[in-house]
Structure formats: structure tokens, C-alpha cells
């Protein structure tokens, strides 16, 4: 498979996992998921993980998956190779897994004494991949196996941090995010 093709499939297949974090940033606010509770001295998750941000993030990922699925035949035709349509379970795994990964990362950040907004290099850029891919594999193994070849997974692991750093830098410059990571 040509590298361009692999990159296109990786990017397209991961879009429903990329969008939830950005949607959550725009929608965030309101009740924190941990309800303000602490574990030991530290918050369980912190004020940066809210019900509204999480719900809007998952909804945005699911909606995007539906749009991409509708566009898939046209886009595949135009590209000359197939990009994936999303089954409901694949979409749920990608969008839900992305938000879950982000929440688990905050849990780890608090346990390691990091305040809300502190960076955790590596984890910040890949938390949602680490949870969304296994979750997709669990929810719809056939779909996962069809689209996530070893090459596609490798591209995802390299491409995601680059996209993450770029989009967060833009969001920071636009004043949408408090920190550039
Ligand atoms: N956000 C949210 N709910 C989520 C994820 C994000 O409401 N599940 C919103 C919050 O307003 C959050 C902002 O998006 O402050 C930025 O997200 P993120 O960088 O993940 O959170 P941080 O504020 O940096 O908090 P943490 O240190 O826990 O990652
Ligand atoms: K994060
Ligand atoms: Mg942050």
C-alpha cells in the first residue's frame, strides 16, 4: 500500500477520535465529573473533565462518523482507493474511547501531583489513541481488523502527536484553550 494511501486511511479512520477532544474544549464548563471529590489530597479528575464537555465530545465524534460514512463512497471514488465507513460500534469506540482516554489521563495526572492544565508529554498526545483503538477492537473487531493494519496503526502513532500539537497550538493562539498542549 502506498504511504499516501496509508496516511489518508489513518487520518480518516481516526477523525471520530480526534474531534471529541476539540469539541470538549469548546463545550467545557459546568459540573465536573468527579463532583469535586478528592482521592487522598488530590482531586479524582479535576475541573477540566466535565459532563458537558464529555457528552458534547462524544456526540461530536458520533456525528462526524455519520457524516464521514455518508461521504465515504464519493471520497473513495475520488481518491481511487477505499476509506472506511463507520459502523455504529466503531464510531462509539473511537469517540467514547477518545474521551475515556482523556479522562484516564487526567486521573493519572492528578495521582502524579499535576495540577489541572499541567502537561504530561506523551500521555497528552496519545491518551485517546491508547484507549480508543483497543475499545474499537473490542466493540467491532471485524471493522478494526479490516482498517487498522499494522502500517495504519504505525502511522496513527506518528501522525497523532503531530496533529495534536498543531491543533492545540492553534486553539491556544485563538484563545480557545488555556495552554498550548
Ligand atoms: N473539557 C471538558 N470535559 C472533558 C475534556 C475537556 O469540559 N471531558 C474542557 C475543559 O474545559 C478543559 C478543556 O476542555 O479545561 C481542555 O481540556 P484538557 O486539556 O483535556 O483539560 P485540562 O484543563 O488541561 O485538565 P487536565 O489537566 O485534567 O488535562
Ligand atoms: K488532555
Ligand atoms: Mg490540558
mmCIF file of C-alpha atoms and ligand atoms in Angstrom:
data_model
loop_
_atom_site.group_PDB
_atom_site.id
_atom_site.type_symbol
_atom_site.label_atom_id
_atom_site.label_comp_id
_atom_site.label_asym_id
_atom_site.label_seq_id
_atom_site.Cartn_x
_atom_site.Cartn_y
_atom_site.Cartn_z
ATOM 1 C CA UNK A 1 0.000 0.000 0.000
ATOM 2 C CA UNK A 2 1.317 3.440 -0.928
ATOM 3 C CA UNK A 3 2.294 5.592 2.054
ATOM 4 C CA UNK A 4 -0.106 8.381 0.999
ATOM 5 C CA UNK A 5 -2.913 5.859 0.978
ATOM 6 C CA UNK A 6 -1.959 4.601 4.448
ATOM 7 C CA UNK A 7 -1.809 8.159 5.803
ATOM 8 C CA UNK A 8 -5.196 9.045 4.277
ATOM 9 C CA UNK A 9 -6.848 5.943 5.739
ATOM 10 C CA UNK A 10 -5.245 6.506 9.161
ATOM 11 C CA UNK A 11 -6.349 10.151 9.271
ATOM 12 C CA UNK A 12 -9.874 9.429 8.041
ATOM 13 C CA UNK A 13 -10.339 6.432 10.345
ATOM 14 C CA UNK A 14 -9.168 8.442 13.375
ATOM 15 C CA UNK A 15 -11.200 11.603 12.736
ATOM 16 C CA UNK A 16 -14.079 10.497 15.034
ATOM 17 C CA UNK A 17 -11.447 10.106 17.792
ATOM 18 C CA UNK A 18 -9.686 13.401 17.040
ATOM 19 C CA UNK A 19 -12.727 15.655 17.129
ATOM 20 C CA UNK A 20 -14.131 14.855 20.628
ATOM 21 C CA UNK A 21 -11.223 16.488 22.493
ATOM 22 C CA UNK A 22 -11.538 19.673 20.481
ATOM 23 C CA UNK A 23 -15.316 19.736 20.843
ATOM 24 C CA UNK A 24 -14.924 19.247 24.607
ATOM 25 C CA UNK A 25 -12.620 22.264 24.797
ATOM 26 C CA UNK A 26 -15.283 24.397 23.091
ATOM 27 C CA UNK A 27 -18.151 22.974 25.153
ATOM 28 C CA UNK A 28 -16.443 22.580 28.531
ATOM 29 C CA UNK A 29 -17.838 24.028 31.720
ATOM 30 C CA UNK A 30 -20.427 23.124 34.300
ATOM 31 C CA UNK A 31 -20.359 20.166 36.645
ATOM 32 C CA UNK A 32 -17.053 18.318 36.909
ATOM 33 C CA UNK A 33 -17.406 14.542 36.512
ATOM 34 C CA UNK A 34 -15.745 13.901 39.873
ATOM 35 C CA UNK A 35 -18.218 16.276 41.555
ATOM 36 C CA UNK A 36 -15.295 17.966 43.283
ATOM 37 C CA UNK A 37 -14.293 14.794 45.102
ATOM 38 C CA UNK A 38 -10.722 14.128 46.104
ATOM 39 C CA UNK A 39 -8.695 10.957 46.447
ATOM 40 C CA UNK A 40 -6.039 11.442 49.066
ATOM 41 C CA UNK A 41 -5.056 15.101 48.836
ATOM 42 C CA UNK A 42 -5.790 15.472 45.150
ATOM 43 C CA UNK A 43 -8.911 15.756 43.037
ATOM 44 C CA UNK A 44 -10.017 12.488 41.418
ATOM 45 C CA UNK A 45 -10.113 14.091 37.937
ATOM 46 C CA UNK A 46 -10.267 17.853 38.395
ATOM 47 C CA UNK A 47 -12.394 20.680 36.982
ATOM 48 C CA UNK A 48 -11.087 20.119 33.444
ATOM 49 C CA UNK A 49 -13.244 16.990 32.951
ATOM 50 C CA UNK A 50 -16.913 17.969 32.845
ATOM 51 C CA UNK A 51 -20.124 16.125 31.998
ATOM 52 C CA UNK A 52 -20.993 18.672 29.332
ATOM 53 C CA UNK A 53 -17.578 18.581 27.658
ATOM 54 C CA UNK A 54 -17.601 14.789 27.660
ATOM 55 C CA UNK A 55 -21.163 14.471 26.316
ATOM 56 C CA UNK A 56 -20.626 17.068 23.583
ATOM 57 C CA UNK A 57 -17.262 15.494 22.714
ATOM 58 C CA UNK A 58 -18.746 12.012 22.245
ATOM 59 C CA UNK A 59 -21.745 13.423 20.340
ATOM 60 C CA UNK A 60 -19.436 15.383 18.027
ATOM 61 C CA UNK A 61 -17.379 12.264 17.292
ATOM 62 C CA UNK A 62 -20.512 10.206 16.558
ATOM 63 C CA UNK A 63 -21.970 12.928 14.338
ATOM 64 C CA UNK A 64 -18.731 13.245 12.399
ATOM 65 C CA UNK A 65 -18.592 9.463 11.938
ATOM 66 C CA UNK A 66 -22.105 9.571 10.453
ATOM 67 C CA UNK A 67 -21.141 12.389 8.067
ATOM 68 C CA UNK A 68 -17.939 10.612 7.005
ATOM 69 C CA UNK A 69 -19.875 7.399 6.435
ATOM 70 C CA UNK A 70 -22.273 9.254 4.130
ATOM 71 C CA UNK A 71 -19.345 10.845 2.260
ATOM 72 C CA UNK A 72 -17.310 7.647 2.058
ATOM 73 C CA UNK A 73 -18.463 6.366 -1.376
ATOM 74 C CA UNK A 74 -17.828 9.745 -3.024
ATOM 75 C CA UNK A 75 -14.474 10.253 -1.318
ATOM 76 C CA UNK A 76 -13.300 6.689 -2.024
ATOM 77 C CA UNK A 77 -14.263 7.167 -5.660
ATOM 78 C CA UNK A 78 -12.408 10.461 -5.922
ATOM 79 C CA UNK A 79 -9.278 9.081 -4.219
ATOM 80 C CA UNK A 80 -9.211 5.841 -6.173
ATOM 81 C CA UNK A 81 -8.917 3.741 -3.013
ATOM 82 C CA UNK A 82 -11.335 2.939 -0.221
ATOM 83 C CA UNK A 83 -11.524 4.901 3.018
ATOM 84 C CA UNK A 84 -13.664 3.445 5.802
ATOM 85 C CA UNK A 85 -17.307 3.987 6.549
ATOM 86 C CA UNK A 86 -18.027 3.669 10.268
ATOM 87 C CA UNK A 87 -20.240 1.098 11.919
ATOM 88 C CA UNK A 88 -22.105 2.490 14.959
ATOM 89 C CA UNK A 89 -19.909 0.395 17.271
ATOM 90 C CA UNK A 90 -16.701 1.546 15.593
ATOM 91 C CA UNK A 91 -17.852 5.157 15.913
ATOM 92 C CA UNK A 92 -18.699 4.637 19.580
ATOM 93 C CA UNK A 93 -15.330 3.027 20.256
ATOM 94 C CA UNK A 94 -13.442 5.888 18.608
ATOM 95 C CA UNK A 95 -15.421 8.787 20.099
ATOM 96 C CA UNK A 96 -16.086 7.219 23.508
ATOM 97 C CA UNK A 97 -12.568 5.802 23.749
ATOM 98 C CA UNK A 98 -11.038 9.193 22.990
ATOM 99 C CA UNK A 99 -12.945 10.846 25.829
ATOM 100 C CA UNK A 100 -12.293 7.950 28.171
ATOM 101 C CA UNK A 101 -8.573 8.074 27.400
ATOM 102 C CA UNK A 102 -8.504 11.795 28.131
ATOM 103 C CA UNK A 103 -10.329 11.220 31.432
ATOM 104 C CA UNK A 104 -7.965 8.405 32.458
ATOM 105 C CA UNK A 105 -5.031 10.674 31.618
ATOM 106 C CA UNK A 106 -6.403 13.332 33.973
ATOM 107 C CA UNK A 107 -6.778 10.667 36.646
ATOM 108 C CA UNK A 108 -3.091 9.777 36.199
ATOM 109 C CA UNK A 109 -2.090 13.453 36.157
ATOM 110 C CA UNK A 110 -3.805 14.059 39.491
ATOM 111 C CA UNK A 111 -2.254 10.928 41.029
ATOM 112 C CA UNK A 112 1.189 12.165 39.973
ATOM 113 C CA UNK A 113 0.567 15.575 41.552
ATOM 114 C CA UNK A 114 -0.007 17.539 38.352
ATOM 115 C CA UNK A 115 -2.457 20.440 38.595
ATOM 116 C CA UNK A 116 -5.240 20.936 36.074
ATOM 117 C CA UNK A 117 -3.725 22.057 32.785
ATOM 118 C CA UNK A 118 -0.228 20.784 33.601
ATOM 119 C CA UNK A 119 1.392 18.957 30.727
ATOM 120 C CA UNK A 120 2.281 15.315 30.654
ATOM 121 C CA UNK A 121 4.305 14.827 27.472
ATOM 122 C CA UNK A 122 3.465 11.629 25.653
ATOM 123 C CA UNK A 123 0.292 10.987 27.591
ATOM 124 C CA UNK A 124 -1.289 14.266 26.416
ATOM 125 C CA UNK A 125 -0.691 13.373 22.772
ATOM 126 C CA UNK A 126 -1.577 9.691 22.788
ATOM 127 C CA UNK A 127 -4.028 9.103 25.663
ATOM 128 C CA UNK A 128 -7.012 8.943 23.323
ATOM 129 C CA UNK A 129 -5.284 6.572 20.875
ATOM 130 C CA UNK A 130 -4.280 4.188 23.641
ATOM 131 C CA UNK A 131 -7.885 3.772 24.757
ATOM 132 C CA UNK A 132 -9.885 4.284 21.552
ATOM 133 C CA UNK A 133 -8.076 1.692 19.414
ATOM 134 C CA UNK A 134 -8.410 -1.209 21.886
ATOM 135 C CA UNK A 135 -12.027 -0.187 22.535
ATOM 136 C CA UNK A 136 -12.822 -0.281 18.810
ATOM 137 C CA UNK A 137 -11.143 -3.686 18.637
ATOM 138 C CA UNK A 138 -13.322 -4.843 21.499
ATOM 139 C CA UNK A 139 -16.598 -3.417 20.155
ATOM 140 C CA UNK A 140 -16.186 -4.241 16.456
ATOM 141 C CA UNK A 141 -13.207 -6.492 15.866
ATOM 142 C CA UNK A 142 -14.071 -7.151 12.240
ATOM 143 C CA UNK A 143 -14.102 -3.459 11.389
ATOM 144 C CA UNK A 144 -10.910 -2.902 13.354
ATOM 145 C CA UNK A 145 -9.116 -5.713 11.562
ATOM 146 C CA UNK A 146 -10.273 -4.523 8.172
ATOM 147 C CA UNK A 147 -8.946 -0.969 8.589
ATOM 148 C CA UNK A 148 -6.255 -0.964 11.231
ATOM 149 C CA UNK A 149 -3.397 -2.845 9.632
ATOM 150 C CA UNK A 150 -0.033 -2.636 11.377
ATOM 151 C CA UNK A 151 1.023 0.101 8.921
ATOM 152 C CA UNK A 152 -2.093 2.164 9.652
ATOM 153 C CA UNK A 153 -1.500 1.825 13.405
ATOM 154 C CA UNK A 154 2.120 2.947 12.988
ATOM 155 C CA UNK A 155 1.013 5.990 11.000
ATOM 156 C CA UNK A 156 -1.582 6.799 13.688
ATOM 157 C CA UNK A 157 1.066 6.666 16.419
ATOM 158 C CA UNK A 158 3.343 9.044 14.470
ATOM 159 C CA UNK A 159 0.669 11.311 12.968
ATOM 160 C CA UNK A 160 -1.468 11.816 16.080
ATOM 161 C CA UNK A 161 1.116 13.653 18.223
ATOM 162 C CA UNK A 162 1.944 15.951 15.278
ATOM 163 C CA UNK A 163 -1.735 16.786 14.696
ATOM 164 C CA UNK A 164 -2.353 17.124 18.436
ATOM 165 C CA UNK A 165 0.480 19.602 18.968
ATOM 166 C CA UNK A 166 -0.554 21.605 15.888
ATOM 167 C CA UNK A 167 -4.286 21.844 16.666
ATOM 168 C CA UNK A 168 -3.692 22.670 20.327
ATOM 169 C CA UNK A 169 -1.208 25.396 19.387
ATOM 170 C CA UNK A 170 -3.820 26.887 17.037
ATOM 171 C CA UNK A 171 -6.565 26.605 19.682
ATOM 172 C CA UNK A 172 -4.255 28.348 22.188
ATOM 173 C CA UNK A 173 -3.412 31.161 19.762
ATOM 174 C CA UNK A 174 -7.121 31.634 19.054
ATOM 175 C CA UNK A 175 -7.733 31.948 22.781
ATOM 176 C CA UNK A 176 -9.883 28.794 22.910
ATOM 177 C CA UNK A 177 -7.506 26.847 25.136
ATOM 178 C CA UNK A 178 -5.623 27.928 28.263
ATOM 179 C CA UNK A 179 -2.408 26.054 27.465
ATOM 180 C CA UNK A 180 -0.756 25.219 24.147
ATOM 181 C CA UNK A 181 -0.775 21.420 24.840
HETATM 182 N N1 LIG B 1 -13.077 19.574 28.803
HETATM 183 C C1 LIG B 1 -14.256 19.166 29.412
HETATM 184 N N2 LIG B 1 -14.546 17.839 29.554
HETATM 185 C C2 LIG B 1 -13.698 16.889 29.085
HETATM 186 C C3 LIG B 1 -12.485 17.280 28.470
HETATM 187 C C4 LIG B 1 -12.202 18.635 28.343
HETATM 188 O O1 LIG B 1 -15.057 20.009 29.828
HETATM 189 N N3 LIG B 1 -14.019 15.586 29.219
HETATM 190 C C5 LIG B 1 -12.803 21.020 28.646
HETATM 191 C C6 LIG B 1 -12.427 21.678 29.975
HETATM 192 O O2 LIG B 1 -12.916 22.986 29.971
HETATM 193 C C7 LIG B 1 -10.903 21.652 29.924
HETATM 194 C C8 LIG B 1 -10.625 21.942 28.458
HETATM 195 O O3 LIG B 1 -11.691 21.243 27.777
HETATM 196 O O4 LIG B 1 -10.310 22.604 30.770
HETATM 197 C C9 LIG B 1 -9.267 21.466 27.986
HETATM 198 O O5 LIG B 1 -9.178 20.053 28.036
HETATM 199 P P1 LIG B 1 -7.917 19.323 28.631
HETATM 200 O O6 LIG B 1 -6.674 19.966 28.143
HETATM 201 O O7 LIG B 1 -8.109 17.879 28.391
HETATM 202 O O8 LIG B 1 -8.096 19.575 30.209
HETATM 203 P P2 LIG B 1 -7.207 20.390 31.247
HETATM 204 O O9 LIG B 1 -7.969 21.625 31.639
HETATM 205 O O10 LIG B 1 -5.838 20.554 30.732
HETATM 206 O O11 LIG B 1 -7.199 19.446 32.515
HETATM 207 P P3 LIG B 1 -6.262 18.171 32.792
HETATM 208 O O12 LIG B 1 -5.044 18.693 33.468
HETATM 209 O O13 LIG B 1 -7.092 17.333 33.680
HETATM 210 O O14 LIG B 1 -5.993 17.524 31.470
HETATM 211 K K1 LIG B 2 -5.935 16.192 27.680
HETATM 212 MG MG1 LIG B 3 -4.830 20.237 29.028
#
